[in-house]
Coordinates of C-alpha atoms in Angstrom, one line a residue:
M7 CA 30.1 -7.4 20.6
T8 CA 28.9 -10.7 18.9
V9 CA 26.9 -9.0 15.2
M10 CA 24.2 -11.5 16.5
M11 CA 23.7 -9.8 20.5
Q12 CA 24.1 -6.3 18.1
K13 CA 21.0 -7.4 16.3
M14 CA 19.2 -8.6 18.8
M15 CA 19.8 -5.3 20.7
Q16 CA 18.9 -2.9 17.9
N17 CA 15.0 -4.5 17.9
K18 CA 15.1 -3.8 21.8
Q19 CA 15.0 -1.2 21.1
R20 CA 12.6 -0.6 17.4
R21 CA 10.4 -2.9 19.5
Q22 CA 9.2 -1.4 23.0
R23 CA 6.0 -4.0 24.7
F24 CA 3.7 -3.1 26.5
V25 CA 1.5 -4.8 28.8
G26 CA -1.5 -4.5 31.1
N27 CA -5.7 -5.3 30.7
Q28 CA -5.8 -3.0 28.3
S29 CA -3.5 -4.9 25.2
L30 CA -0.6 -4.3 24.9
Y31 CA 1.1 -3.3 21.4
V32 CA 4.5 -1.7 19.9
V33 CA 4.7 0.1 16.2
R34 CA 7.5 1.0 14.5
R35 CA 10.8 2.0 14.8
G36 CA 12.2 5.0 16.1
A37 CA 10.6 8.6 15.6
L38 CA 7.8 6.6 13.2
A39 CA 7.1 4.9 17.0
V40 CA 3.0 5.2 18.2
V41 CA 1.8 3.6 21.4
V42 CA -2.4 2.5 19.9
A43 CA -3.4 2.2 23.2
G44 CA -6.7 1.8 24.9
S45 CA -8.6 5.3 24.2
L46 CA -11.2 5.7 22.0
G47 CA -10.0 9.7 21.9
F48 CA -6.4 9.5 20.4
V49 CA -7.7 6.8 17.6
A50 CA -10.8 9.7 17.4
A51 CA -7.3 12.4 16.8
C52 CA -5.8 10.0 14.0
S53 CA -8.1 9.0 11.8
S54 CA -10.0 11.1 9.3
L55 CA -14.0 11.0 10.1
P56 CA -16.1 10.0 8.4
R57 CA -19.6 12.9 6.9
D58 CA -22.5 12.1 8.3
T59 CA -23.8 8.9 6.2
G60 CA -27.4 8.9 6.9
P61 CA -28.5 4.9 7.3
Q62 CA -24.9 3.7 6.1
A63 CA -23.5 2.7 8.3
L64 CA -19.8 3.2 7.5
R65 CA -17.6 -0.3 8.4
P66 CA -15.5 -2.6 6.9
F67 CA -18.3 -4.5 6.6
E68 CA -22.3 -5.0 6.6
D69 CA -23.9 -6.4 8.7
S70 CA -26.5 -9.2 8.7
A71 CA -28.9 -9.5 11.1
N72 CA -29.4 -13.4 9.6
P73 CA -28.4 -14.9 12.9
D74 CA -28.4 -17.9 10.7
D75 CA -25.5 -16.9 8.2
D76 CA -23.3 -18.1 11.1
M77 CA -24.8 -21.0 13.5
N78 CA -22.1 -23.0 12.4
I79 CA -19.7 -20.7 13.6
G80 CA -19.3 -21.4 17.6
P81 CA -17.8 -24.1 20.8
T82 CA -18.8 -27.5 20.3
D83 CA -19.8 -29.9 23.6
G84 CA -16.8 -30.5 25.6
Q85 CA -14.2 -28.5 23.7
E86 CA -10.5 -28.4 25.8
P87 CA -9.9 -25.0 26.7
D88 CA -7.4 -24.6 24.1
L89 CA -9.3 -25.5 21.2
L90 CA -12.0 -23.4 22.1
L91 CA -9.7 -19.8 22.8
R92 CA -8.5 -21.5 18.9
D93 CA -11.6 -20.8 17.0
F94 CA -12.7 -17.6 19.6
Y95 CA -10.3 -16.0 17.6
R96 CA -10.5 -17.7 14.3
A97 CA -14.6 -16.4 14.9
S98 CA -13.3 -12.8 15.9
A99 CA -12.9 -12.4 11.8
S100 CA -16.5 -12.1 11.6
P101 CA -18.1 -9.0 12.4
D102 CA -21.7 -9.6 11.6
G103 CA -24.9 -9.6 14.4
D104 CA -21.7 -7.1 16.4
Y105 CA -19.2 -9.6 16.6
R106 CA -22.2 -13.2 17.3
A107 CA -20.5 -15.6 16.6
A108 CA -17.5 -14.7 18.9
K109 CA -19.7 -13.9 21.1
R110 CA -21.0 -17.2 21.6
Y111 CA -17.2 -17.8 23.0
L112 CA -17.8 -15.7 25.8
T113 CA -19.6 -16.0 29.3
D114 CA -22.3 -13.8 30.1
N115 CA -21.0 -11.0 32.0
A116 CA -17.7 -11.4 29.8
K117 CA -20.3 -10.5 26.9
S118 CA -21.6 -7.2 28.1
N119 CA -18.1 -6.2 29.4
W120 CA -16.0 -6.8 25.6
Q121 CA -16.3 -4.0 23.4
P122 CA -15.1 -5.2 19.9
H123 CA -15.4 -1.3 18.0
H124 CA -12.8 -0.4 21.4
D125 CA -10.2 0.2 18.8
D126 CA -9.0 -0.5 15.3
M127 CA -8.8 -4.6 14.5
L128 CA -4.9 -5.5 14.8
I129 CA -3.3 -8.4 12.8
V130 CA -0.8 -10.3 13.5
D131 CA 1.2 -13.0 11.5
R132 CA 0.3 -15.8 14.4
I133 CA -1.3 -15.7 17.7
E134 CA 0.3 -18.4 19.7
F135 CA -0.5 -18.8 23.7
N136 CA 0.3 -21.2 26.8
T137 CA -1.4 -22.0 30.1
A138 CA -0.4 -19.4 33.3
S139 CA 1.1 -20.7 35.7
G140 CA -1.6 -19.9 39.2
P141 CA -3.3 -21.5 41.9
S142 CA -4.4 -25.4 41.1
D143 CA -8.4 -24.2 39.4
S144 CA -10.2 -27.4 37.7
A145 CA -12.7 -25.2 36.9
K146 CA -10.6 -21.9 35.9
R147 CA -7.9 -21.6 33.3
K148 CA -5.4 -18.3 32.1
F149 CA -3.4 -18.2 29.3
N150 CA -0.9 -16.0 28.0
V151 CA -1.3 -14.8 25.1
R152 CA 1.5 -13.1 22.5
G153 CA 1.4 -12.4 18.4
T154 CA 3.6 -9.9 16.0
V155 CA 1.5 -7.1 14.9
I156 CA 2.0 -6.9 11.0
G157 CA -1.1 -4.1 11.1
K158 CA -3.7 -3.0 11.9
L159 CA -8.0 -2.0 10.2
G160 CA -9.6 0.4 11.2
D161 CA -13.3 1.8 10.1
G162 CA -13.5 1.7 6.3
G163 CA -12.1 -1.3 6.1
K164 CA -8.8 1.2 5.5
Y165 CA -5.0 -1.3 6.5
L166 CA -2.0 0.9 8.1
P167 CA 0.8 -1.7 8.8
E168 CA 2.9 -1.8 12.0
D169 CA 5.3 -3.5 13.0
G170 CA 4.3 -4.5 16.9
L171 CA 4.4 -7.1 19.5
Y172 CA 1.3 -8.0 20.8
E173 CA 1.0 -10.0 24.3
T174 CA -1.8 -10.3 26.4
S175 CA -4.0 -12.8 29.3
V176 CA -7.3 -14.4 28.8
E177 CA -9.5 -16.0 31.6
M178 CA -11.6 -19.3 31.3
E179 CA -13.9 -21.0 33.5
L180 CA -16.4 -23.8 33.1
V181 CA -19.8 -22.8 32.9
D182 CA -22.3 -25.9 32.8
N183 CA -19.8 -28.3 32.8
Q184 CA -18.4 -26.6 29.0
W185 CA -15.4 -23.7 28.6
R186 CA -16.0 -20.0 27.9
I187 CA -14.0 -17.4 27.9
S188 CA -14.7 -15.2 31.2
S189 CA -12.4 -12.0 31.0
L190 CA -10.7 -11.1 28.0
P191 CA -9.0 -7.3 26.6
S192 CA -11.8 -4.9 24.1
G193 CA -11.3 -5.0 20.4
V194 CA -10.4 -7.9 17.8
V195 CA -7.0 -9.2 17.4
I196 CA -7.0 -12.1 13.6
E197 CA -4.2 -13.7 12.3
R198 CA -3.5 -13.0 8.7
N199 CA -4.5 -16.0 7.4
E200 CA -8.0 -15.2 8.6
L201 CA -7.6 -11.5 7.3
R202 CA -6.9 -12.5 4.2
N203 CA -10.2 -15.7 4.2
Q204 CA -12.9 -13.7 5.6
Y205 CA -12.4 -10.5 3.7
Q206 CA -11.3 -8.9 0.2
P207 CA -9.5 -5.7 -0.5
Q208 CA -11.6 -3.8 -2.9
S209 CA -10.1 0.0 -4.9
L210 CA -12.1 3.3 -3.6
Y211 CA -11.1 5.7 -6.8
F212 CA -10.5 8.8 -5.7
F213 CA -9.1 12.8 -7.8
D214 CA -5.3 13.5 -7.5
S215 CA -4.4 16.7 -6.0
T216 CA -5.0 18.1 -9.6
G217 CA -7.8 16.9 -10.0
S218 CA -6.7 14.5 -13.7
V219 CA -6.0 11.4 -12.7
L220 CA -7.4 8.6 -10.7
V221 CA -6.3 7.6 -7.4
S222 CA -6.5 4.2 -6.4
D223 CA -7.4 3.8 -2.2
R224 CA -7.3 0.6 -0.8
R225 CA -10.2 -1.4 1.7
W226 CA -10.8 -4.8 3.1
L227 CA -14.2 -5.9 2.6
Y228 CA -15.6 -8.1 4.6
S229 CA -16.7 -10.4 2.8
Q230 CA -20.4 -12.1 3.6
Q231 CA -21.3 -8.8 3.2
E232 CA -25.3 -8.3 1.2
S233 CA -24.6 -5.6 -1.1
L234 CA -20.8 -5.0 -2.0
G235 CA -21.7 -1.4 -4.2
A236 CA -23.3 -0.4 -1.1
S237 CA -20.6 -0.2 0.9
L238 CA -18.5 1.1 -2.1
A239 CA -20.4 4.2 -2.2
T240 CA -21.1 5.0 1.1
M241 CA -17.0 5.2 2.5
L242 CA -16.4 7.4 -1.7
V243 CA -19.1 9.8 -0.1
A244 CA -17.3 9.7 3.3
G245 CA -13.6 10.3 0.8
P246 CA -9.9 9.6 0.8
S247 CA -8.3 7.4 4.7
S248 CA -6.6 10.4 6.6
R249 CA -3.1 8.5 4.9
L250 CA -4.2 9.3 1.5
A251 CA -6.1 12.9 1.2
P252 CA -3.0 14.9 1.6
A253 CA -2.6 13.1 -2.0
T254 CA -6.6 13.9 -3.4
K255 CA -9.3 16.3 -4.3
D256 CA -12.6 15.8 -2.3
Y257 CA -15.4 18.0 -3.8
V258 CA -17.9 16.1 -1.6
P259 CA -19.5 18.2 0.8
E260 CA -19.2 17.8 4.5
D261 CA -22.9 16.8 4.5
A262 CA -23.4 14.8 1.4
T263 CA -25.3 11.1 2.9
F264 CA -25.2 8.5 0.2
L265 CA -29.0 7.1 0.4
G266 CA -28.8 3.3 -0.7
I267 CA -29.5 1.7 -3.5
D268 CA -33.4 1.8 -5.0
E269 CA -34.3 -0.6 -7.5
G270 CA -31.2 -0.7 -8.5
T271 CA -30.0 3.3 -8.6
Y272 CA -27.8 4.5 -7.0
K273 CA -29.1 7.5 -4.4
F274 CA -27.2 10.5 -3.2
S275 CA -28.4 13.7 -1.3
G276 CA -26.6 16.4 0.3
M277 CA -24.6 17.2 -2.8
S278 CA -25.9 20.2 -4.6
S279 CA -23.1 22.5 -4.4
M280 CA -21.2 20.9 -6.2
S281 CA -20.3 22.0 -9.8
T282 CA -21.3 19.8 -12.6
E283 CA -17.6 19.4 -13.6
Q284 CA -18.3 18.3 -9.8
R285 CA -20.4 16.1 -10.6
M286 CA -19.3 14.0 -13.2
Q287 CA -16.5 14.6 -11.6
F288 CA -17.6 12.6 -8.4
A289 CA -19.4 10.4 -11.4
A290 CA -16.2 8.8 -12.2
Q291 CA -14.5 7.9 -9.2
L292 CA -18.0 5.9 -7.8
V293 CA -18.7 4.5 -11.9
W294 CA -15.0 3.1 -11.5
T295 CA -15.0 2.1 -8.1
L296 CA -17.9 -0.3 -8.6
A297 CA -16.1 -1.3 -12.2
T298 CA -13.4 -2.2 -10.3
A299 CA -14.6 -4.3 -8.2
S300 CA -16.6 -6.2 -10.4
V301 CA -20.1 -4.8 -9.1
P302 CA -21.6 -5.0 -13.1
G303 CA -23.0 -1.6 -14.7
P304 CA -24.3 0.1 -16.4
Y305 CA -24.9 1.9 -13.5
S306 CA -28.3 4.2 -12.6
V307 CA -27.1 7.4 -9.9
L308 CA -29.1 10.0 -8.6
I309 CA -27.1 12.4 -6.7
D310 CA -30.8 15.0 -5.1
D311 CA -32.9 13.0 -7.5
V312 CA -31.6 13.6 -10.6
P313 CA -28.5 12.5 -12.7
V314 CA -25.6 13.5 -12.5
R315 CA -25.9 15.4 -16.8
D316 CA -28.9 15.9 -18.3
G317 CA -29.1 13.0 -20.8
L318 CA -26.6 10.9 -18.7
E319 CA -29.4 8.1 -17.2
T320 CA -26.7 6.2 -16.4
L321 CA -23.3 5.2 -16.5
S322 CA -20.6 3.2 -17.6
T323 CA -16.9 3.0 -18.0
D324 CA -17.2 3.9 -21.8
D325 CA -17.9 7.4 -20.7
F326 CA -14.8 8.0 -18.8
A327 CA -12.4 6.2 -20.5
G328 CA -9.6 8.6 -20.4
L329 CA -9.5 7.9 -16.8
N330 CA -9.4 4.6 -16.7
P331 CA -6.9 3.3 -13.6
K332 CA -5.7 0.0 -14.9
A333 CA -4.5 1.7 -18.2
S334 CA -1.2 1.2 -17.1
S335 CA -2.1 -2.4 -16.9
D336 CA -3.2 -2.9 -19.4
G337 CA -0.5 -1.2 -22.4
V338 CA 2.3 -2.3 -23.7
S339 CA 5.4 -0.6 -22.1
P340 CA 8.4 -0.4 -24.1
L341 CA 11.6 -1.0 -22.0
Y342 CA 15.2 -0.3 -22.2
A343 CA 18.5 -1.0 -20.5
L344 CA 21.3 0.5 -19.2
A345 CA 24.0 -1.8 -21.3
N346 CA 27.5 -0.6 -20.2
G347 CA 27.3 2.5 -19.6
S348 CA 24.7 3.6 -23.0
L349 CA 21.1 3.9 -22.5
V350 CA 19.9 1.2 -25.5
R351 CA 15.9 0.5 -26.5
V352 CA 15.5 -3.4 -25.9
A353 CA 12.6 -4.3 -29.6
S354 CA 12.0 -7.8 -31.3
D355 CA 14.8 -8.9 -28.8
Q356 CA 17.6 -7.3 -30.0
R357 CA 19.4 -4.4 -28.0
V358 CA 18.7 -1.5 -30.6
P359 CA 20.9 1.4 -30.2
L360 CA 19.6 5.1 -29.6
D361 CA 20.5 7.1 -32.9
D362 CA 19.6 11.2 -30.5
A363 CA 21.3 12.9 -27.8
A364 CA 20.4 10.1 -24.6
G365 CA 21.8 7.0 -27.1
E366 CA 25.2 9.4 -27.5
L367 CA 25.6 9.9 -23.5
T368 CA 28.1 7.5 -21.9
D369 CA 28.7 6.8 -18.8
V370 CA 25.2 6.1 -17.6
S371 CA 24.4 4.4 -14.5
A372 CA 20.5 5.9 -14.7
A373 CA 17.2 6.3 -16.2
D374 CA 13.5 7.4 -16.2
I375 CA 12.0 7.6 -20.2
G376 CA 8.3 7.8 -20.4
V377 CA 6.1 7.4 -22.5
D378 CA 5.4 10.9 -24.3
G379 CA 9.4 10.6 -24.4
T380 CA 10.6 12.2 -22.0
V381 CA 13.8 10.9 -20.4
A382 CA 15.7 11.6 -17.3
V383 CA 19.5 10.2 -16.6
V384 CA 22.1 10.3 -14.4
R385 CA 25.5 10.8 -15.4
S386 CA 29.0 9.3 -13.2
R387 CA 32.2 8.3 -14.5
G388 CA 32.9 4.8 -14.6
A389 CA 28.7 4.2 -14.2
G390 CA 28.2 0.4 -14.7
T391 CA 24.9 -1.6 -12.6
A392 CA 24.5 0.1 -9.5
Q393 CA 21.7 1.9 -9.6
S394 CA 22.2 4.9 -7.9
A395 CA 25.4 6.5 -8.7
G396 CA 28.3 8.1 -6.5
G397 CA 31.7 8.0 -5.4
G398 CA 31.9 11.4 -7.5
E399 CA 30.2 13.8 -9.5
S400 CA 27.1 12.9 -11.3
Q401 CA 25.1 14.7 -13.1
L402 CA 21.3 14.8 -14.6
F403 CA 20.3 15.6 -17.3
V404 CA 16.4 16.1 -18.6
G405 CA 15.5 15.6 -22.8
E406 CA 13.3 14.4 -25.1
L407 CA 14.5 10.7 -26.7
D408 CA 14.3 12.4 -30.1
G409 CA 16.0 16.0 -29.0
T410 CA 18.4 17.4 -26.6
L411 CA 19.7 16.8 -23.0
E412 CA 20.6 19.2 -20.7
E413 CA 21.8 19.0 -17.4
A414 CA 19.6 20.4 -14.6
L415 CA 21.5 19.7 -11.7
S416 CA 25.2 18.0 -10.0
S417 CA 25.4 15.9 -6.8
E418 CA 28.5 13.5 -5.2
F419 CA 25.4 11.8 -5.7
I420 CA 22.1 10.5 -7.6
T421 CA 20.0 8.0 -7.3
R422 CA 17.9 7.0 -10.0
P423 CA 14.8 9.3 -11.3
T424 CA 11.8 9.0 -10.8
L425 CA 9.3 10.8 -13.7
E426 CA 5.8 12.5 -12.9
R427 CA 3.4 11.2 -14.1
G428 CA 3.0 12.7 -17.5
G429 CA 6.3 13.6 -17.4
G430 CA 6.0 17.2 -16.4
A431 CA 9.1 17.0 -13.4
V432 CA 11.5 15.3 -12.4
W433 CA 12.5 13.9 -8.7
V434 CA 15.7 12.8 -7.4
A435 CA 17.2 12.2 -3.8
T436 CA 20.7 13.6 -3.4
Q437 CA 22.8 13.2 0.2
D438 CA 21.0 13.5 3.2
K439 CA 17.9 13.1 2.2
Q440 CA 16.9 16.0 0.5
V441 CA 15.9 15.3 -3.0
V442 CA 15.0 17.6 -5.5
R443 CA 12.3 18.2 -7.8
V444 CA 13.3 19.8 -11.6
V445 CA 10.8 21.5 -14.0
R446 CA 10.6 22.6 -16.3
S447 CA 9.0 26.0 -17.1
T448 CA 6.2 25.9 -19.9
T449 CA 6.9 30.2 -21.3
S450 CA 10.7 29.8 -21.3
G451 CA 11.6 26.6 -21.7
E452 CA 14.8 27.0 -19.1
L453 CA 15.2 24.5 -16.2
S454 CA 14.1 24.9 -13.2
T455 CA 15.1 22.7 -9.3
D456 CA 13.5 23.2 -6.1
K457 CA 13.6 21.5 -2.4
V458 CA 10.6 18.3 -1.6
D459 CA 9.9 19.3 2.1
T460 CA 11.4 15.7 3.1
S461 CA 10.9 16.8 6.1
A462 CA 9.0 13.1 7.8
L463 CA 12.1 11.7 7.3
E464 CA 14.0 13.8 9.3
E465 CA 14.3 10.6 12.3
I466 CA 14.9 8.2 9.9
D467 CA 18.6 6.4 10.1
G468 CA 20.1 6.5 6.3
E469 CA 20.1 7.9 3.1
I470 CA 17.9 8.0 0.4
S471 CA 19.1 4.7 -1.9
V472 CA 16.0 4.8 -4.5
L473 CA 13.4 7.2 -4.8
R474 CA 10.1 5.5 -7.2
L475 CA 7.0 8.1 -7.8
S476 CA 3.3 6.1 -8.2
N477 CA 2.0 5.6 -11.5
S478 CA 0.0 8.8 -10.1
G479 CA 2.2 10.3 -8.9
A480 CA 0.9 10.1 -5.6
T481 CA 3.4 7.8 -3.2
A482 CA 6.8 8.0 -3.1
A483 CA 8.6 4.9 -2.4
M484 CA 11.9 4.9 -1.3
I485 CA 15.1 2.7 0.2
I486 CA 16.7 4.0 3.6
D487 CA 18.9 2.4 4.3
G488 CA 17.7 -1.0 3.2
H489 CA 14.6 -0.7 4.3
V490 CA 11.7 0.5 2.6
Y491 CA 9.0 3.5 2.9
T492 CA 6.9 4.6 1.7
G493 CA 4.9 8.1 2.3
V494 CA 2.4 10.5 0.2
V495 CA 3.1 13.4 -1.9
Q496 CA 1.6 16.7 -1.1
H497 CA 0.5 19.4 -3.2
T498 CA 1.2 22.6 -0.9
T499 CA -0.8 26.0 -1.5
T500 CA 2.4 27.7 -2.7
G501 CA 2.9 25.2 -5.4
E502 CA 5.6 22.8 -3.3
R503 CA 5.8 18.9 -3.4
K504 CA 5.9 17.3 0.5
I505 CA 5.8 13.9 1.5
V506 CA 4.4 13.1 4.4
N507 CA 2.1 10.0 6.6
V508 CA 6.1 7.7 6.0
H509 CA 5.3 4.5 6.9
E510 CA 7.6 1.7 6.8
M511 CA 6.5 -1.1 4.6
A512 CA 7.9 -5.4 4.8
T513 CA 9.6 -5.1 7.2
E514 CA 10.2 -8.9 6.7
I515 CA 12.7 -7.5 4.2
G516 CA 15.2 -5.7 7.3
G517 CA 17.9 -4.1 6.0
T518 CA 18.3 -6.0 3.1
A519 CA 16.6 -3.7 0.3
L520 CA 18.3 -3.3 -2.6
S521 CA 16.3 -2.4 -5.3
L522 CA 12.1 -1.6 -6.5
D523 CA 9.8 0.1 -9.2
W524 CA 5.8 0.0 -9.2
Q525 CA 4.4 -2.7 -10.3
P526 CA 1.2 -1.4 -13.2
D527 CA -1.5 -2.6 -10.8
G528 CA 0.8 -0.2 -7.6
S529 CA 2.1 -2.8 -6.1
L530 CA 5.9 -2.8 -6.0
L531 CA 9.1 -4.9 -6.3
V532 CA 11.9 -5.2 -4.5
G533 CA 15.3 -7.0 -4.9
T534 CA 17.3 -7.6 -2.0
S535 CA 20.5 -9.0 -1.2
A536 CA 19.3 -12.1 0.7
A537 CA 20.3 -15.5 -0.9
D538 CA 17.2 -17.2 0.3
T539 CA 14.5 -13.6 -0.7
P540 CA 15.6 -11.8 -3.6
V541 CA 13.0 -10.7 -5.2
W542 CA 9.8 -9.8 -3.2
R543 CA 6.3 -7.9 -3.7
V544 CA 4.8 -5.3 -0.8
E545 CA 1.2 -4.6 -2.2
Q546 CA 0.3 -1.2 -1.6
D547 CA -0.8 -0.8 1.5
G548 CA 2.5 -3.3 3.3
S549 CA -1.0 -5.4 3.7
A550 CA 0.7 -8.2 2.6
V551 CA 4.4 -9.3 1.0
S552 CA 5.2 -12.1 -0.6
S553 CA 8.6 -13.9 -1.8
L554 CA 8.3 -13.8 -5.7
P555 CA 10.1 -17.5 -7.7
S556 CA 14.0 -17.4 -7.1
G557 CA 15.3 -21.0 -7.8
N558 CA 17.6 -19.2 -10.5
V559 CA 18.0 -16.1 -9.6
T560 CA 21.8 -14.9 -7.2
A561 CA 21.7 -12.2 -5.2
P562 CA 22.7 -9.2 -5.1
V563 CA 18.9 -8.3 -6.8
V564 CA 20.3 -4.4 -8.1
A565 CA 17.8 -3.3 -10.7
V566 CA 14.5 -4.3 -11.0
A567 CA 11.4 -2.8 -13.3
A568 CA 7.9 -3.9 -14.3
S569 CA 5.5 -3.7 -16.7
G570 CA 1.4 -5.0 -17.2
S571 CA 2.5 -7.9 -18.9
T572 CA 6.0 -8.6 -17.4
L573 CA 8.9 -8.6 -14.2
Y574 CA 12.5 -7.5 -15.1
I575 CA 15.1 -8.2 -12.5
T576 CA 19.3 -8.0 -13.0
D577 CA 20.8 -10.4 -10.2
A578 CA 24.1 -11.2 -9.9
H579 CA 25.1 -12.5 -13.3
A580 CA 22.1 -11.3 -15.4
T581 CA 18.9 -9.5 -17.0
L582 CA 15.3 -11.2 -15.9
Q583 CA 12.5 -11.8 -16.6
L584 CA 9.4 -13.5 -15.2
P585 CA 5.7 -13.4 -16.9
A586 CA 3.7 -10.7 -14.1
S587 CA 1.1 -13.5 -13.7
G588 CA 3.5 -16.6 -13.4
S589 CA 3.8 -19.6 -10.6
E590 CA 5.5 -20.1 -7.6
T591 CA 6.8 -22.2 -9.8
S592 CA 8.7 -20.5 -12.1
F593 CA 12.3 -19.6 -13.9
W594 CA 13.2 -16.2 -15.1
R595 CA 15.3 -16.4 -17.3
E596 CA 17.0 -14.2 -19.7
V597 CA 15.9 -11.4 -21.3
P598 CA 15.8 -11.3 -25.1
G599 CA 18.4 -9.4 -27.2
L600 CA 20.2 -8.6 -23.3
Q601 CA 21.9 -12.5 -22.7
G602 CA 25.3 -13.0 -21.3
Q603 CA 25.3 -9.1 -19.7
R604 CA 23.9 -7.5 -16.4
S605 CA 22.3 -4.4 -17.4
V606 CA 19.7 -2.6 -15.8
P607 CA 15.9 -2.7 -17.8
A608 CA 13.9 0.8 -17.5
V609 CA 9.5 0.0 -18.2
A610 CA 8.6 3.3 -19.9
N611 CA 5.6 4.2 -18.3

């Protein structure tokens, strides 16, 4: 069997196809596959239900009652049927007036039967169609429509990546000598470009399970709505997305309601059971959600007709500066590197040896460093510049940069360690997709190890070659058999950790991923073995995957790292850097202090 035939069979196994009047599509690989068909009951069972939000409709947009807002959208006289169909899908991106613009392309009967809210909005890479064969009728046309499903957008603007095929048929007929769509499946389908053009990503912020860190919950909002602040407040009261919820602590009661903005004041009700501390935490979520969306402050907030706390008539980010979710993007992060099996610091364009236990250790194959000085290193005999250790016994050492290191674990295979926020624990992956969490006792000072529940990964073939916790600790990113996955970190009632809600991200990368790390803005930086696209950026919700400049990068990219200002990679020849704001024409340049050799960069976080 040829390699091409093997790949075709693999792709066929990974994608199924569903064809019928209700449409049609497949999702994800292996046991992660879920068929989403025309069943409202199924969607309700799998999605988090919104709280009673009173007068505010929980949609990824605010409806515009003014029909003049989209008067320029609609069919033109004498428009050819294929062009009209193309314009219909473009118009479907506008939800105003219950998809008023899109309905202008339909016959009266089709307007009555089409249900745009039948299911989550499907996002496809590109919509393609061709004329279907059948009996000749000059007054009727039938088109076969298909596309590659890359995601779906649900209530509250929640984006979920998908990997499937969309296929359906659309019928058209002449009405008063003008073509109109007479039959089509319910639901809305738009192209990726229309999502980018008509919607904007925003972040809602919820507290993590410890109640100490704000976690981003990315949503997509229709850009033509009247009040961004009102939409964000509505969604915030409704709570985190069902995917992120296991990693968060939500204090807001089920009957809480956002009443609206009255003369500049955000008004909420149904929160009388919340303590003063919980009200302040909700206020922090609201303030940072509005501020990062560029909604001007300060903010006047009333909860059950009273200020959040006595004396706080208005709120600003200064009131919650210690919870700034963008702090890691704005701060200066020290750069370290593994060079010739030793951990060094890169400062003032020079390689500076460490005069402590971490610097004295040899045969180091991987490391992670916290801004508080916590360090975790993996030692492997004959270590080079690989991202992971292998081919013999490896040891994990944990300690402080200015102190001693203690062996915490030994195994045949240990990935690069990743620190929890604050350095309180270290995670590594070992063989058989096992993930181990190392914690130092606050009383005895001794190290202990616990297995993280990874049962959600059982049906995914391959080993974990890379494991990285996000800056908030709420999400884990992994490379398994060259594919990129993310999962949510759940804290169980017994204090254990569990990786849940696992989804494959960036299917465009295929099985070529070799290295990854989180960027301070929540996106992923991914290095691959692909010669034409060796470096990628993946948005935190998987809604966009873009290749980075690669003119002078030679695959494979075996290591990546990122600070708020700079991206770092190690390719086949050297360790390179690129400004985080670099354009497509930018060239990667060797890291000063690491010229002439392949080192593994590590940014303290």
